[in-house]
PDB file of C-alpha atoms in Angstrom:
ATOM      1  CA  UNK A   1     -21.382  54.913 -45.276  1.00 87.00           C
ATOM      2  CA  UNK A   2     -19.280  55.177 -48.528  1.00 94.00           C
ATOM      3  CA  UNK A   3     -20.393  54.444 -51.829  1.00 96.00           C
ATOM      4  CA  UNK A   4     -18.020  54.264 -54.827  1.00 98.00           C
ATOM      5  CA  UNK A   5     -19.251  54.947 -58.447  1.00 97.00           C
ATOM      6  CA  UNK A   6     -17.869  53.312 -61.292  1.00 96.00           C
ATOM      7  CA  UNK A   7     -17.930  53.819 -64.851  1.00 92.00           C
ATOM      8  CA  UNK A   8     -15.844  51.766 -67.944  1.00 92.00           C
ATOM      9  CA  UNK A   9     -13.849  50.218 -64.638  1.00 96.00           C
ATOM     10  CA  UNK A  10     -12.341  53.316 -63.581  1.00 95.00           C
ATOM     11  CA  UNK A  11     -13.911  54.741 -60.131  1.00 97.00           C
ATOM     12  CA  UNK A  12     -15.468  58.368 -61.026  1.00 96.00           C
ATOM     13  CA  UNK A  13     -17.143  59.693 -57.947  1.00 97.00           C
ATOM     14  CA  UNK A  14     -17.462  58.797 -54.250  1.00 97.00           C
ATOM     15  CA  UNK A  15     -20.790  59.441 -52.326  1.00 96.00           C
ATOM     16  CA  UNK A  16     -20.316  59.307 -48.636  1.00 92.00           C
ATOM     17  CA  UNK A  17     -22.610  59.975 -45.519  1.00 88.00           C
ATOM     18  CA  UNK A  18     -21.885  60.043 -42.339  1.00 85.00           C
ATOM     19  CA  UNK A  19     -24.033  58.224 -39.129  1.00 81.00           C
ATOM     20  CA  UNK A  20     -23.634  59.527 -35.673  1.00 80.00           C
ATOM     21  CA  UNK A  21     -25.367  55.856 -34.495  1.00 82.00           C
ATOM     22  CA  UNK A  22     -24.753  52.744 -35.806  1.00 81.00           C
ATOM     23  CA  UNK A  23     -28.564  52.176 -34.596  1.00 86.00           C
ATOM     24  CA  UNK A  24     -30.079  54.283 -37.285  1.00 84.00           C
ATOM     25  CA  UNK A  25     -31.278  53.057 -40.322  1.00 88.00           C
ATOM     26  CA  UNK A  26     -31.568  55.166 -43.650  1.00 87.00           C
ATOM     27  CA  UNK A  27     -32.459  55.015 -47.151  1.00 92.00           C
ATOM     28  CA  UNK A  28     -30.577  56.046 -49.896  1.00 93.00           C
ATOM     29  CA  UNK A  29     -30.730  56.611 -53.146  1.00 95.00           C
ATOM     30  CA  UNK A  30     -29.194  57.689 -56.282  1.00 96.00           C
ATOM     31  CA  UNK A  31     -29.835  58.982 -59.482  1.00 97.00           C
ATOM     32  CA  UNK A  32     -27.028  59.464 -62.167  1.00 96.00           C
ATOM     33  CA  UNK A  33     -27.468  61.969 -64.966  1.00 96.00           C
ATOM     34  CA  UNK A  34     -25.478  62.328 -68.231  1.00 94.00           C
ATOM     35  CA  UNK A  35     -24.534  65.885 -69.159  1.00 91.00           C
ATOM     36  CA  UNK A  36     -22.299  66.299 -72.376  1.00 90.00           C
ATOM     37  CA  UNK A  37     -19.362  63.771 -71.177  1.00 88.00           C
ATOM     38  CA  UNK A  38     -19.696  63.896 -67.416  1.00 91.00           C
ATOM     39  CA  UNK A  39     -21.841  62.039 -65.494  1.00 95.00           C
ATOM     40  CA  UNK A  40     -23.590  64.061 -62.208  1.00 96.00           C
ATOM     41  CA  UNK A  41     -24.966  62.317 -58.917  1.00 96.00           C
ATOM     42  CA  UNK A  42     -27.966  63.795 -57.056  1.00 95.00           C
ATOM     43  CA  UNK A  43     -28.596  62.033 -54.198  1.00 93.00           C
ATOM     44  CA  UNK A  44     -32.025  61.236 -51.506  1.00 91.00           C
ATOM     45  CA  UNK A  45     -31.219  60.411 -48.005  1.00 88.00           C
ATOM     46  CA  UNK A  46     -33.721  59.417 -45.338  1.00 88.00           C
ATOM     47  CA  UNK A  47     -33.394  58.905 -42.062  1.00 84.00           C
ATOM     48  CA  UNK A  48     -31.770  60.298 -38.960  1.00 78.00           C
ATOM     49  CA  UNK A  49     -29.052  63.307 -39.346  1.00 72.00           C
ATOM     50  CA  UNK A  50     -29.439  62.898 -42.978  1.00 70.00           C
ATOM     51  CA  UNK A  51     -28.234  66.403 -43.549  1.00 71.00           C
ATOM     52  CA  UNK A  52     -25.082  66.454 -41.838  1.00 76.00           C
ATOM     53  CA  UNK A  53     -21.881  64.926 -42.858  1.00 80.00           C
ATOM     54  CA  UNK A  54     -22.591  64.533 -46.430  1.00 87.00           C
ATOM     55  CA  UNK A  55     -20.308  64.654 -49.302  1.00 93.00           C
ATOM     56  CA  UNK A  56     -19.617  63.659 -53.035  1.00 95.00           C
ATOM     57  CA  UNK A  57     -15.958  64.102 -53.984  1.00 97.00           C
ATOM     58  CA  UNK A  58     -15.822  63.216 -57.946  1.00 96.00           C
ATOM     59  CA  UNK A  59     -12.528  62.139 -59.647  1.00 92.00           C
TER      60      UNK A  59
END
């Protein structure tokens, strides 16, 4: 899964997680914090393998 974060139309971060089975369901959610003039992503995932293959690459 790959999420893309946008802010004032220019793409700022990129959230991504990936599922070893395309059978397992999860839950995500995201909560974006302003600090000074950046904006931070803290993440909750639930389901299966939700600690592996994680990532947040911001631009």
């Amino acid at each position: 899964m790959i999420f893309d974060f946008y802010y004032e139309n220019k793409q700022f971060a990129r959230v991504g997680h990936f599922k070893t089975n395309w059978w397992h369901s999860h839950d995500y959610a995201f909560y974006l914090i302003k600090k000074s003039d950046s904006i931070l992503i803290e993440t909750e995932f639930e389901g299966a393998n939700e600690n592996t293959g994680f990532f947040i690459n911001y631009y």
